[in-house]
Amino acid sequence: MKCDKKDLLLYAVTDRYWLEGRSLKEVVKESLDGGVTFLQLREKILDEETFLQEAIELQEMCREYQIPFVVNDNVDIAVKMNADGVHVGQSDMEAGSVREKLGPDKILGVSAHTVEQAILAEERGADYLGVGAVFTTGSKDDADDVSHETLKAICEAVSIPVIAIGGITQENVSQLAGSGICGVAVISAIYAQKNIKEASENLKKAVEKIV
């Protein structure tokens, strides 16, 4: 499965922190019902076996909705379960060697913070770039902040699709208009909301206006 630009419109990244007693599958389904177009499973605390099980379940659900499913960081699990792809950060693994492990037909997403990193990731086989943080966010060190100018420069420097990530909400997403992105990646703007389906629907409409 290759990734199409339109698949990246509303890219959701999972987070167990907001579950409040619900299952991850349950909250993800609500977000898919709300129109999420791409799902990344991000897990920092689960053991490999549980992670693998969860990844298999979520991928099955994404197939029903016909949206791409990628695993964050864990290339071995992505390969083992035949995920649609993987997303890696700058420090996780050199993009070229990830592409070798994954094979040519899988989706490879790479995080980039500078034009240099973006160009290099494209050369080494990335299918799309996640660029951020575009707004100050609590979930990552603010040293990762990327200015609007840099975001625009990255979009102009590469031919692969670029999505913005970091601190994006329905209220501030309009500030990204004109940057050249084809979508946004969010965690709390969907999964921390009381009504996940509605949050997804509203955010999707807001993103469609600016891309």
mmCIF file of C-alpha atoms in Angstrom:
data_model
loop_
_atom_site.group_PDB
_atom_site.id
_atom_site.type_symbol
_atom_site.label_atom_id
_atom_site.label_comp_id
_atom_site.label_asym_id
_atom_site.label_seq_id
_atom_site.Cartn_x
_atom_site.Cartn_y
_atom_site.Cartn_z
ATOM 1 C CA MET A 1 0.000 0.000 0.000
ATOM 2 C CA LYS A 2 1.487 3.308 -1.034
ATOM 3 C CA CYS A 3 0.439 6.526 0.542
ATOM 4 C CA ASP A 4 -1.567 9.012 -1.430
ATOM 5 C CA LYS A 5 -1.463 12.710 -0.612
ATOM 6 C CA LYS A 6 -5.171 12.749 0.250
ATOM 7 C CA ASP A 7 -4.664 9.932 2.794
ATOM 8 C CA LEU A 8 -2.616 12.360 4.882
ATOM 9 C CA LEU A 9 -5.332 14.986 5.379
ATOM 10 C CA LEU A 10 -6.223 14.033 8.954
ATOM 11 C CA TYR A 11 -3.509 11.864 10.454
ATOM 12 C CA ALA A 12 -4.242 10.605 13.967
ATOM 13 C CA VAL A 13 -1.564 9.436 16.391
ATOM 14 C CA THR A 14 -2.749 7.235 19.260
ATOM 15 C CA ASP A 15 -2.039 7.926 22.916
ATOM 16 C CA ARG A 16 -3.043 5.695 25.823
ATOM 17 C CA TYR A 17 -2.950 8.644 28.198
ATOM 18 C CA TRP A 18 -6.460 9.812 27.313
ATOM 19 C CA LEU A 19 -8.293 6.468 27.437
ATOM 20 C CA GLU A 20 -10.049 6.935 30.786
ATOM 21 C CA GLY A 21 -11.034 3.303 31.089
ATOM 22 C CA ARG A 22 -11.958 2.812 27.449
ATOM 23 C CA SER A 23 -10.081 0.530 25.108
ATOM 24 C CA LEU A 24 -7.765 1.947 22.483
ATOM 25 C CA LYS A 25 -9.762 0.149 19.836
ATOM 26 C CA GLU A 26 -12.951 1.872 20.984
ATOM 27 C CA VAL A 27 -11.518 5.410 20.822
ATOM 28 C CA VAL A 28 -9.765 4.751 17.513
ATOM 29 C CA LYS A 29 -13.039 3.511 16.011
ATOM 30 C CA GLU A 30 -14.734 6.755 17.079
ATOM 31 C CA SER A 31 -12.017 8.775 15.368
ATOM 32 C CA LEU A 32 -12.292 6.692 12.182
ATOM 33 C CA ASP A 33 -16.057 7.233 12.219
ATOM 34 C CA GLY A 34 -15.293 10.951 12.422
ATOM 35 C CA GLY A 35 -13.226 10.825 9.259
ATOM 36 C CA VAL A 36 -9.598 10.236 10.256
ATOM 37 C CA THR A 37 -7.707 9.379 7.037
ATOM 38 C CA PHE A 38 -4.486 7.837 8.428
ATOM 39 C CA LEU A 39 -3.577 6.133 11.723
ATOM 40 C CA GLN A 40 -0.272 5.849 13.524
ATOM 41 C CA LEU A 41 0.020 3.548 16.540
ATOM 42 C CA ARG A 42 2.365 5.162 19.034
ATOM 43 C CA GLU A 43 3.272 3.117 22.093
ATOM 44 C CA LYS A 44 5.973 3.891 24.586
ATOM 45 C CA ILE A 45 5.122 1.534 27.426
ATOM 46 C CA LEU A 46 3.689 -1.758 26.169
ATOM 47 C CA ASP A 47 5.738 -4.940 25.981
ATOM 48 C CA GLU A 48 6.378 -6.284 22.469
ATOM 49 C CA GLU A 49 3.790 -9.071 22.631
ATOM 50 C CA THR A 50 0.916 -6.815 23.729
ATOM 51 C CA PHE A 51 2.024 -4.141 21.276
ATOM 52 C CA LEU A 52 1.995 -6.661 18.440
ATOM 53 C CA GLN A 53 -1.514 -7.875 19.343
ATOM 54 C CA GLU A 54 -2.829 -4.337 19.555
ATOM 55 C CA ALA A 55 -1.189 -3.384 16.254
ATOM 56 C CA ILE A 56 -2.766 -6.376 14.477
ATOM 57 C CA GLU A 57 -6.234 -5.489 15.825
ATOM 58 C CA LEU A 58 -5.973 -1.844 14.839
ATOM 59 C CA GLN A 59 -4.629 -2.647 11.398
ATOM 60 C CA GLU A 60 -7.620 -4.944 10.750
ATOM 61 C CA MET A 61 -9.942 -2.107 11.690
ATOM 62 C CA CYS A 62 -8.080 0.370 9.459
ATOM 63 C CA ARG A 63 -8.419 -2.068 6.561
ATOM 64 C CA GLU A 64 -12.186 -2.070 7.053
ATOM 65 C CA TYR A 65 -12.143 1.728 6.789
ATOM 66 C CA GLN A 66 -9.596 1.537 3.946
ATOM 67 C CA ILE A 67 -7.122 3.878 5.557
ATOM 68 C CA PRO A 68 -3.347 3.382 5.972
ATOM 69 C CA PHE A 69 -1.979 2.097 9.274
ATOM 70 C CA VAL A 70 1.615 2.676 10.384
ATOM 71 C CA VAL A 71 3.567 1.832 13.501
ATOM 72 C CA ASN A 72 5.656 4.482 15.240
ATOM 73 C CA ASP A 73 9.393 3.719 15.640
ATOM 74 C CA ASN A 74 9.169 -0.058 15.868
ATOM 75 C CA VAL A 75 10.349 -1.276 12.469
ATOM 76 C CA ASP A 76 10.608 -4.912 13.598
ATOM 77 C CA ILE A 77 6.970 -5.049 14.685
ATOM 78 C CA ALA A 78 5.853 -3.304 11.494
ATOM 79 C CA VAL A 79 7.672 -5.923 9.422
ATOM 80 C CA LYS A 80 6.526 -8.838 11.590
ATOM 81 C CA MET A 81 2.821 -7.964 11.382
ATOM 82 C CA ASN A 82 2.947 -6.686 7.788
ATOM 83 C CA ALA A 83 1.810 -3.180 8.729
ATOM 84 C CA ASP A 84 1.218 -0.703 5.907
ATOM 85 C CA GLY A 85 4.331 1.082 7.070
ATOM 86 C CA VAL A 86 6.307 2.775 9.795
ATOM 87 C CA HIS A 87 7.036 6.316 10.981
ATOM 88 C CA VAL A 88 10.474 7.082 12.384
ATOM 89 C CA GLY A 89 12.048 10.107 14.025
ATOM 90 C CA GLN A 90 15.475 11.514 13.212
ATOM 91 C CA SER A 91 17.095 9.605 16.056
ATOM 92 C CA ASP A 92 15.208 6.319 15.625
ATOM 93 C CA MET A 93 16.970 4.936 12.643
ATOM 94 C CA GLU A 94 18.593 6.134 9.508
ATOM 95 C CA ALA A 95 15.830 6.364 6.866
ATOM 96 C CA GLY A 96 17.839 4.416 4.253
ATOM 97 C CA SER A 97 18.219 1.363 6.457
ATOM 98 C CA VAL A 98 14.546 1.508 7.452
ATOM 99 C CA ARG A 99 13.582 1.405 3.769
ATOM 100 C CA GLU A 100 15.830 -1.661 3.279
ATOM 101 C CA LYS A 101 14.144 -3.466 6.165
ATOM 102 C CA LEU A 102 10.625 -2.508 5.081
ATOM 103 C CA GLY A 103 10.979 -3.227 1.393
ATOM 104 C CA PRO A 104 9.889 -0.970 -1.471
ATOM 105 C CA ASP A 105 6.116 -1.284 -1.129
ATOM 106 C CA LYS A 106 5.596 -0.065 2.423
ATOM 107 C CA ILE A 107 4.923 3.454 3.615
ATOM 108 C CA LEU A 108 7.865 5.187 5.269
ATOM 109 C CA GLY A 109 7.215 8.409 7.164
ATOM 110 C CA VAL A 110 10.055 10.419 8.651
ATOM 111 C CA SER A 111 10.035 13.331 11.099
ATOM 112 C CA ALA A 112 12.021 16.371 9.961
ATOM 113 C CA HIS A 113 12.758 19.706 11.600
ATOM 114 C CA THR A 114 15.017 21.330 8.991
ATOM 115 C CA VAL A 115 15.208 21.621 5.213
ATOM 116 C CA GLU A 116 18.424 19.535 5.255
ATOM 117 C CA GLN A 117 16.784 16.700 7.181
ATOM 118 C CA ALA A 118 13.786 16.819 4.839
ATOM 119 C CA ILE A 119 15.855 16.578 1.648
ATOM 120 C CA LEU A 120 17.936 13.747 3.096
ATOM 121 C CA ALA A 121 14.839 11.806 4.200
ATOM 122 C CA GLU A 122 13.362 12.087 0.699
ATOM 123 C CA GLU A 123 16.632 10.889 -0.869
ATOM 124 C CA ARG A 124 16.654 7.893 1.460
ATOM 125 C CA GLY A 125 13.207 6.697 0.563
ATOM 126 C CA ALA A 126 10.690 8.549 2.754
ATOM 127 C CA ASP A 127 7.138 8.665 1.327
ATOM 128 C CA TYR A 128 6.022 11.610 3.444
ATOM 129 C CA LEU A 129 7.415 13.921 6.123
ATOM 130 C CA GLY A 130 6.019 14.895 9.503
ATOM 131 C CA VAL A 131 7.264 18.385 10.323
ATOM 132 C CA GLY A 132 6.983 20.042 13.713
ATOM 133 C CA ALA A 133 6.353 21.078 16.307
ATOM 134 C CA VAL A 134 4.534 23.850 14.429
ATOM 135 C CA PHE A 135 2.944 25.124 17.635
ATOM 136 C CA THR A 136 4.331 24.832 21.143
ATOM 137 C CA THR A 137 3.210 21.526 22.595
ATOM 138 C CA GLY A 138 3.325 19.820 25.955
ATOM 139 C CA SER A 139 4.090 16.383 24.540
ATOM 140 C CA LYS A 140 7.605 17.077 23.228
ATOM 141 C CA ASP A 141 10.583 19.190 24.138
ATOM 142 C CA ASP A 142 10.077 22.671 22.675
ATOM 143 C CA ALA A 143 13.542 22.553 21.145
ATOM 144 C CA ASP A 144 11.759 20.842 18.253
ATOM 145 C CA ASP A 145 9.769 23.955 17.345
ATOM 146 C CA VAL A 146 9.590 24.693 13.624
ATOM 147 C CA SER A 147 8.713 28.163 12.358
ATOM 148 C CA HIS A 148 6.107 28.819 9.675
ATOM 149 C CA GLU A 149 8.947 29.916 7.353
ATOM 150 C CA THR A 150 10.815 26.638 7.848
ATOM 151 C CA LEU A 151 7.636 24.615 7.302
ATOM 152 C CA LYS A 152 7.041 26.445 4.034
ATOM 153 C CA ALA A 153 10.686 26.055 2.975
ATOM 154 C CA ILE A 154 10.507 22.289 3.624
ATOM 155 C CA CYS A 155 7.317 21.961 1.566
ATOM 156 C CA GLU A 156 9.039 23.788 -1.294
ATOM 157 C CA ALA A 157 12.282 21.782 -1.029
ATOM 158 C CA VAL A 158 10.796 18.287 -1.373
ATOM 159 C CA SER A 159 8.419 16.627 -3.814
ATOM 160 C CA ILE A 160 6.908 14.201 -1.266
ATOM 161 C CA PRO A 161 3.856 15.205 0.834
ATOM 162 C CA VAL A 162 4.424 17.094 4.092
ATOM 163 C CA ILE A 163 2.162 17.074 7.136
ATOM 164 C CA ALA A 164 2.430 19.456 10.075
ATOM 165 C CA ILE A 165 2.509 18.113 13.622
ATOM 166 C CA GLY A 166 2.685 19.532 17.115
ATOM 167 C CA GLY A 167 0.171 21.499 19.152
ATOM 168 C CA ILE A 168 -2.372 21.683 16.329
ATOM 169 C CA THR A 169 -5.982 22.389 17.311
ATOM 170 C CA GLN A 170 -9.155 23.247 15.482
ATOM 171 C CA GLU A 171 -8.630 26.846 16.630
ATOM 172 C CA ASN A 172 -5.078 27.376 15.355
ATOM 173 C CA VAL A 173 -4.976 25.148 12.252
ATOM 174 C CA SER A 174 -5.997 28.044 9.981
ATOM 175 C CA GLN A 175 -2.608 29.653 10.734
ATOM 176 C CA LEU A 176 -0.998 26.902 8.609
ATOM 177 C CA ALA A 177 -2.783 28.031 5.444
ATOM 178 C CA GLY A 178 -0.430 28.728 2.550
ATOM 179 C CA SER A 179 2.429 26.655 3.968
ATOM 180 C CA GLY A 180 2.156 23.904 1.365
ATOM 181 C CA ILE A 181 1.198 21.061 3.744
ATOM 182 C CA CYS A 182 -1.280 18.415 2.625
ATOM 183 C CA GLY A 183 -2.565 17.567 6.092
ATOM 184 C CA VAL A 184 -2.018 17.607 9.852
ATOM 185 C CA ALA A 185 -1.090 15.009 12.450
ATOM 186 C CA VAL A 186 -2.696 15.303 15.862
ATOM 187 C CA ILE A 187 -2.985 13.461 19.150
ATOM 188 C CA SER A 188 -4.867 15.444 21.801
ATOM 189 C CA ALA A 189 -6.924 17.509 19.335
ATOM 190 C CA ILE A 190 -8.797 14.238 18.749
ATOM 191 C CA TYR A 191 -8.111 11.785 21.558
ATOM 192 C CA ALA A 192 -8.266 14.212 24.492
ATOM 193 C CA GLN A 193 -11.699 15.475 23.446
ATOM 194 C CA LYS A 194 -14.958 14.457 25.084
ATOM 195 C CA ASN A 195 -16.613 13.632 21.771
ATOM 196 C CA ILE A 196 -13.906 12.063 19.604
ATOM 197 C CA LYS A 197 -16.059 11.531 16.529
ATOM 198 C CA GLU A 198 -17.250 15.137 16.510
ATOM 199 C CA ALA A 199 -13.724 16.475 17.188
ATOM 200 C CA SER A 200 -12.448 14.486 14.196
ATOM 201 C CA GLU A 201 -15.241 15.737 11.924
ATOM 202 C CA ASN A 202 -14.715 19.381 12.887
ATOM 203 C CA LEU A 203 -10.947 19.255 12.585
ATOM 204 C CA LYS A 204 -11.186 17.563 9.199
ATOM 205 C CA LYS A 205 -13.431 20.352 7.893
ATOM 206 C CA ALA A 206 -10.980 22.962 9.217
ATOM 207 C CA VAL A 207 -8.017 21.229 7.531
ATOM 208 C CA GLU A 208 -9.864 20.856 4.206
ATOM 209 C CA LYS A 209 -10.276 24.633 4.154
ATOM 210 C CA ILE A 210 -6.540 25.286 4.329
ATOM 211 C CA VAL A 211 -5.048 22.591 2.116
#
